[in-house]
Amino acid sequence: MTKSSELYERALNKSPGGVSSPVRAYKPNPLFIESAKGSKIRDADGNEYTDYCLAYGPMIAGHSCDFVLDAVRNQLGKGTLYGAPSETELELIELISERIPSAEMVRLAVSGAEATMHAIRVARGFTGRDGIVKMIGSYHGAHDHVMTNKGEGYKSIPGSPGIPADAVKNTYNAEYNDIESLVEIIEAESPACVIMEPVMGNIGVIPPEKGYLEEVRRVTEESDTVLIFDEVITGFRLSEGGAQKFYGVTPDMTTCAKIMGGGFSGSAFMGKKEIMENVAPAGKIYAAGTYAGNPVSAAAGKAQIEYMTGKYAELNKRSSELIGSLRDSMEDSGTAGCVNGVGSMMSVFFGVDSVKNGTQASGTNRETFNGLFRHMLSNGTYLAPSALEAWFVSTEHSEEDISATAEAFDSFVKREKK
Ligand SMILES: Cc1ncc(COP(=O)(O)O)c(C=O)c1O
């Protein structure tokens, strides 16, 4: 019996499913992690893996980045939580505003879910309308108004027991990369906002087709619909200014989390001044949190964002080498599937030639991915344990890491083909 399996048995007794978030559970047992440094994580049994899960995205500078740790240590000596404003928090706000094109004003929060919850409320309060549009297959956190599945037409049904039907009756579903599906909803429902991941990252990675984000921007602008880019994953990952800088499309509001917390819990919602100045106490739209803007997360986030300055071209180049190798292996082995990727995020879909939206992604072959996940693990590579999660690369992933991963992948697709 391994230490991880022992710990899992213990965890099952006291926590539902033995994990603190559902995606972390997999069979026969999740690895319990003991430590992490650079591109590597080490499990409770002392096995080391090259990590492409990176805590689902935050660790873009690798684990235990010295630059971030120094900033955190410095802050720890000065206190951990004040419940009052601090210069560290202000510096993070200013840095975000400088980097993210849409961020004229910024409000800090704690998690990605909280940031999207607040942003939606602000869009509703600002427009005086209730409807919200999300993309099929997107994820914006586990709160009621966005934890939905597609129902009839573009309507929603609750995405979990416990969510009242009433809570989702104003949530509408458009298909990503399909501008007509969005136009139909905007014309029929005059929603308050469209909330979308500019690059889908929670149903595997799906980049926007050429011109799609520009079209979304045009139709939302023409209809006075608030466009919210949920950049919880892509913010500070695709470029210094997130996906909006990468693609040159500026939304009205943005949510960020993950990387901007530097490995701690930190998030933000931001946007045009005319919208954000309606947030309390400047305006009437309420948003609050005891841990919002806490100085430890702010110090860590600021350090990680600063550390990444000027490092994106190299990171994206290294990642594109991995994407290229994965594609070559798929093609050479004649495996049915495709590799989607942009910047340092990517995913592998089996069984289909291309994936351009959430509906197509949910129809891909997950069994083969589960086999890949186990194969990669036994070859020292840690992926997120789901076909529909992204793979992430950090600045700490070396040429050797990338080529070992490409080789392990190649051996899997060749073995599957036999
Ligand atoms: C795009 C997006 N939005 C929101 C969230 C929710 O963030 P959190 O898990 O920090 O609440 C996630 C989490 O993965 C996400 O990927």
mmCIF file of C-alpha atoms in Angstrom, residues 9-200:
data_model
loop_
_atom_site.group_PDB
_atom_site.id
_atom_site.type_symbol
_atom_site.label_atom_id
_atom_site.label_comp_id
_atom_site.label_asym_id
_atom_site.label_seq_id
_atom_site.Cartn_x
_atom_site.Cartn_y
_atom_site.Cartn_z
ATOM 1 C CA GLU A 9 -8.513 6.114 2.767
ATOM 2 C CA ARG A 10 -8.128 8.335 5.792
ATOM 3 C CA ALA A 11 -9.438 11.331 3.852
ATOM 4 C CA LEU A 12 -12.486 9.403 2.610
ATOM 5 C CA ASN A 13 -13.623 8.953 6.205
ATOM 6 C CA LYS A 14 -13.793 12.618 6.947
ATOM 7 C CA SER A 15 -14.120 14.574 3.724
ATOM 8 C CA PRO A 16 -16.605 13.964 0.888
ATOM 9 C CA GLY A 17 -14.804 12.014 -1.825
ATOM 10 C CA GLY A 18 -11.517 12.517 0.028
ATOM 11 C CA VAL A 19 -10.672 15.748 -1.803
ATOM 12 C CA SER A 20 -11.311 19.458 -1.307
ATOM 13 C CA SER A 21 -12.406 20.019 -4.922
ATOM 14 C CA PRO A 22 -14.017 17.328 -7.121
ATOM 15 C CA VAL A 23 -11.668 17.348 -10.134
ATOM 16 C CA ARG A 24 -8.782 16.267 -7.871
ATOM 17 C CA ALA A 25 -10.241 12.781 -7.366
ATOM 18 C CA TYR A 26 -9.200 9.957 -9.687
ATOM 19 C CA LYS A 27 -8.846 6.200 -9.541
ATOM 20 C CA PRO A 28 -7.451 4.265 -7.811
ATOM 21 C CA ASN A 29 -6.431 7.206 -5.618
ATOM 22 C CA PRO A 30 -5.192 10.746 -6.119
ATOM 23 C CA LEU A 31 -1.515 11.311 -5.371
ATOM 24 C CA PHE A 32 -1.053 13.222 -2.149
ATOM 25 C CA ILE A 33 1.571 15.874 -2.723
ATOM 26 C CA GLU A 34 4.359 16.380 -0.231
ATOM 27 C CA SER A 35 6.310 19.190 -1.874
ATOM 28 C CA ALA A 36 6.851 21.075 -5.109
ATOM 29 C CA LYS A 37 9.734 23.050 -6.605
ATOM 30 C CA GLY A 38 10.201 24.483 -10.089
ATOM 31 C CA SER A 39 8.531 22.245 -12.691
ATOM 32 C CA LYS A 40 8.421 19.257 -10.295
ATOM 33 C CA ILE A 41 6.026 17.958 -7.715
ATOM 34 C CA ARG A 42 6.831 15.141 -5.325
ATOM 35 C CA ASP A 43 4.209 12.818 -3.869
ATOM 36 C CA ALA A 44 3.942 11.399 -0.360
ATOM 37 C CA ASP A 45 5.833 8.273 -1.513
ATOM 38 C CA GLY A 46 8.793 10.298 -2.770
ATOM 39 C CA ASN A 47 8.013 9.983 -6.507
ATOM 40 C CA GLU A 48 8.795 13.035 -8.594
ATOM 41 C CA TYR A 49 6.775 14.256 -11.583
ATOM 42 C CA THR A 50 7.039 17.052 -14.105
ATOM 43 C CA ASP A 51 3.915 19.045 -13.431
ATOM 44 C CA TYR A 52 1.666 20.320 -16.247
ATOM 45 C CA CYS A 53 -1.336 20.809 -13.976
ATOM 46 C CA LEU A 54 0.417 23.621 -12.082
ATOM 47 C CA ALA A 55 -2.431 23.781 -9.555
ATOM 48 C CA TYR A 56 -4.817 24.342 -12.489
ATOM 49 C CA GLY A 57 -2.908 27.323 -13.749
ATOM 50 C CA PRO A 58 -1.570 29.654 -11.057
ATOM 51 C CA MET A 59 2.043 28.488 -10.913
ATOM 52 C CA ILE A 60 3.316 30.088 -14.131
ATOM 53 C CA ALA A 61 6.749 30.766 -12.610
ATOM 54 C CA GLY A 62 7.002 27.197 -11.326
ATOM 55 C CA HIS A 63 6.491 26.020 -7.764
ATOM 56 C CA SER A 64 8.168 27.810 -4.857
ATOM 57 C CA CYS A 65 9.592 30.542 -7.058
ATOM 58 C CA ASP A 66 12.286 32.236 -4.911
ATOM 59 C CA PHE A 67 11.245 35.690 -6.087
ATOM 60 C CA VAL A 68 7.678 35.110 -4.874
ATOM 61 C CA LEU A 69 8.747 33.425 -1.627
ATOM 62 C CA ASP A 70 11.009 36.342 -0.730
ATOM 63 C CA ALA A 71 8.139 38.784 -1.207
ATOM 64 C CA VAL A 72 5.870 36.617 0.945
ATOM 65 C CA ARG A 73 8.485 36.223 3.710
ATOM 66 C CA ASN A 74 8.983 39.955 3.746
ATOM 67 C CA GLN A 75 5.225 40.480 4.114
ATOM 68 C CA LEU A 76 4.848 37.773 6.793
ATOM 69 C CA GLY A 77 7.225 39.738 8.991
ATOM 70 C CA LYS A 78 4.886 42.702 8.750
ATOM 71 C CA GLY A 79 1.590 40.959 9.427
ATOM 72 C CA THR A 80 -0.765 38.707 7.526
ATOM 73 C CA LEU A 81 -4.159 40.389 7.557
ATOM 74 C CA TYR A 82 -5.182 43.917 8.494
ATOM 75 C CA GLY A 83 -8.804 44.363 7.472
ATOM 76 C CA ALA A 84 -7.695 47.794 6.332
ATOM 77 C CA PRO A 85 -6.060 49.068 3.148
ATOM 78 C CA SER A 86 -2.312 48.664 2.666
ATOM 79 C CA GLU A 87 0.267 49.960 0.220
ATOM 80 C CA THR A 88 1.027 46.391 -0.932
ATOM 81 C CA GLU A 89 -2.588 45.953 -1.963
ATOM 82 C CA LEU A 90 -2.567 49.308 -3.734
ATOM 83 C CA GLU A 91 0.622 48.413 -5.593
ATOM 84 C CA LEU A 92 -1.023 45.224 -6.876
ATOM 85 C CA ILE A 93 -4.089 47.195 -7.997
ATOM 86 C CA GLU A 94 -1.895 49.703 -9.821
ATOM 87 C CA LEU A 95 0.124 46.935 -11.446
ATOM 88 C CA ILE A 96 -3.022 45.162 -12.678
ATOM 89 C CA SER A 97 -4.420 48.429 -13.999
ATOM 90 C CA GLU A 98 -1.155 49.124 -15.828
ATOM 91 C CA ARG A 99 -1.065 45.668 -17.437
ATOM 92 C CA ILE A 100 -4.677 44.709 -18.225
ATOM 93 C CA PRO A 101 -6.086 46.998 -20.938
ATOM 94 C CA SER A 102 -9.688 47.055 -19.616
ATOM 95 C CA ALA A 103 -8.679 47.688 -15.991
ATOM 96 C CA GLU A 104 -9.333 51.381 -15.438
ATOM 97 C CA MET A 105 -10.458 50.492 -11.912
ATOM 98 C CA VAL A 106 -9.828 47.298 -9.965
ATOM 99 C CA ARG A 107 -11.466 45.692 -6.914
ATOM 100 C CA LEU A 108 -9.630 42.812 -5.235
ATOM 101 C CA ALA A 109 -11.402 39.665 -4.045
ATOM 102 C CA VAL A 110 -10.309 36.202 -2.940
ATOM 103 C CA SER A 111 -11.233 33.482 -5.450
ATOM 104 C CA GLY A 112 -12.108 33.321 -9.121
ATOM 105 C CA ALA A 113 -15.679 32.358 -8.294
ATOM 106 C CA GLU A 114 -16.047 35.386 -6.112
ATOM 107 C CA ALA A 115 -14.649 37.679 -8.806
ATOM 108 C CA THR A 116 -17.118 36.433 -11.447
ATOM 109 C CA MET A 117 -19.999 36.559 -8.953
ATOM 110 C CA HIS A 118 -19.226 40.214 -8.210
ATOM 111 C CA ALA A 119 -18.597 41.120 -11.852
ATOM 112 C CA ILE A 120 -21.986 39.715 -12.895
ATOM 113 C CA ARG A 121 -23.714 41.640 -10.121
ATOM 114 C CA VAL A 122 -21.951 44.818 -11.167
ATOM 115 C CA ALA A 123 -22.989 44.327 -14.815
ATOM 116 C CA ARG A 124 -26.573 43.717 -13.721
ATOM 117 C CA GLY A 125 -26.584 46.684 -11.358
ATOM 118 C CA PHE A 126 -25.029 48.949 -13.978
ATOM 119 C CA THR A 127 -27.455 48.028 -16.771
ATOM 120 C CA GLY A 128 -30.531 47.398 -14.613
ATOM 121 C CA ARG A 129 -31.072 44.129 -16.506
ATOM 122 C CA ASP A 130 -31.029 40.536 -15.231
ATOM 123 C CA GLY A 131 -30.048 38.293 -18.159
ATOM 124 C CA ILE A 132 -26.544 36.901 -18.508
ATOM 125 C CA VAL A 133 -25.041 34.947 -21.384
ATOM 126 C CA LYS A 134 -22.365 32.333 -20.912
ATOM 127 C CA MET A 135 -20.766 29.903 -23.344
ATOM 128 C CA ILE A 136 -21.651 26.214 -23.427
ATOM 129 C CA GLY A 137 -18.889 24.352 -21.579
ATOM 130 C CA SER A 138 -17.477 27.395 -19.815
ATOM 131 C CA TYR A 139 -16.734 27.465 -16.098
ATOM 132 C CA HIS A 140 -16.873 30.610 -14.016
ATOM 133 C CA GLY A 141 -16.844 29.094 -10.520
ATOM 134 C CA ALA A 142 -19.338 27.046 -8.528
ATOM 135 C CA HIS A 143 -21.918 29.757 -7.784
ATOM 136 C CA ASP A 144 -25.583 29.472 -8.656
ATOM 137 C CA HIS A 145 -26.070 31.820 -11.612
ATOM 138 C CA VAL A 146 -23.264 30.302 -13.691
ATOM 139 C CA MET A 147 -23.250 26.707 -12.389
ATOM 140 C CA THR A 148 -25.699 25.733 -15.085
ATOM 141 C CA ASN A 149 -26.138 23.314 -17.941
ATOM 142 C CA LYS A 150 -27.792 23.973 -21.239
ATOM 143 C CA GLY A 151 -31.528 23.328 -21.183
ATOM 144 C CA GLU A 152 -34.036 23.866 -23.961
ATOM 145 C CA GLY A 153 -32.898 26.208 -26.725
ATOM 146 C CA TYR A 154 -30.523 28.686 -25.144
ATOM 147 C CA LYS A 155 -32.135 28.411 -21.670
ATOM 148 C CA SER A 156 -30.380 26.873 -18.647
ATOM 149 C CA ILE A 157 -31.034 24.160 -16.111
ATOM 150 C CA PRO A 158 -29.316 24.003 -12.705
ATOM 151 C CA GLY A 159 -25.859 22.451 -12.894
ATOM 152 C CA SER A 160 -26.207 20.830 -9.471
ATOM 153 C CA PRO A 161 -28.862 19.733 -7.024
ATOM 154 C CA GLY A 162 -29.347 22.583 -4.587
ATOM 155 C CA ILE A 163 -29.465 25.298 -7.229
ATOM 156 C CA PRO A 164 -33.008 26.636 -7.531
ATOM 157 C CA ALA A 165 -34.451 26.738 -11.072
ATOM 158 C CA ASP A 166 -35.205 30.395 -10.378
ATOM 159 C CA ALA A 167 -31.519 31.137 -9.928
ATOM 160 C CA VAL A 168 -30.722 30.066 -13.497
ATOM 161 C CA LYS A 169 -33.760 31.350 -15.328
ATOM 162 C CA ASN A 170 -31.884 34.428 -16.523
ATOM 163 C CA THR A 171 -28.766 32.549 -17.635
ATOM 164 C CA TYR A 172 -28.556 31.889 -21.384
ATOM 165 C CA ASN A 173 -26.171 29.666 -23.327
ATOM 166 C CA ALA A 174 -24.371 30.622 -26.512
ATOM 167 C CA GLU A 175 -21.985 28.408 -28.452
ATOM 168 C CA TYR A 176 -18.372 29.582 -28.422
ATOM 169 C CA ASN A 177 -16.977 30.533 -31.845
ATOM 170 C CA ASP A 178 -20.540 30.883 -33.159
ATOM 171 C CA ILE A 179 -21.456 34.559 -33.295
ATOM 172 C CA GLU A 180 -24.978 33.864 -34.566
ATOM 173 C CA SER A 181 -25.894 31.978 -31.400
ATOM 174 C CA LEU A 182 -24.888 35.031 -29.361
ATOM 175 C CA VAL A 183 -26.686 37.505 -31.605
ATOM 176 C CA GLU A 184 -29.906 35.489 -31.316
ATOM 177 C CA ILE A 185 -29.846 35.755 -27.499
ATOM 178 C CA ILE A 186 -28.893 39.416 -27.427
ATOM 179 C CA GLU A 187 -31.733 40.280 -29.808
ATOM 180 C CA ALA A 188 -34.324 38.222 -27.942
ATOM 181 C CA GLU A 189 -33.329 38.843 -24.313
ATOM 182 C CA SER A 190 -31.373 42.122 -24.073
ATOM 183 C CA PRO A 191 -29.097 40.654 -21.404
ATOM 184 C CA ALA A 192 -27.018 42.643 -18.923
ATOM 185 C CA CYS A 193 -23.790 40.944 -19.866
ATOM 186 C CA VAL A 194 -21.901 38.270 -21.723
ATOM 187 C CA ILE A 195 -19.386 36.496 -19.510
ATOM 188 C CA MET A 196 -16.891 34.374 -21.391
ATOM 189 C CA GLU A 197 -13.410 32.936 -21.234
ATOM 190 C CA PRO A 198 -11.671 34.573 -24.226
ATOM 191 C CA VAL A 199 -9.880 31.235 -24.679
ATOM 192 C CA MET A 200 -12.019 28.379 -23.359
#
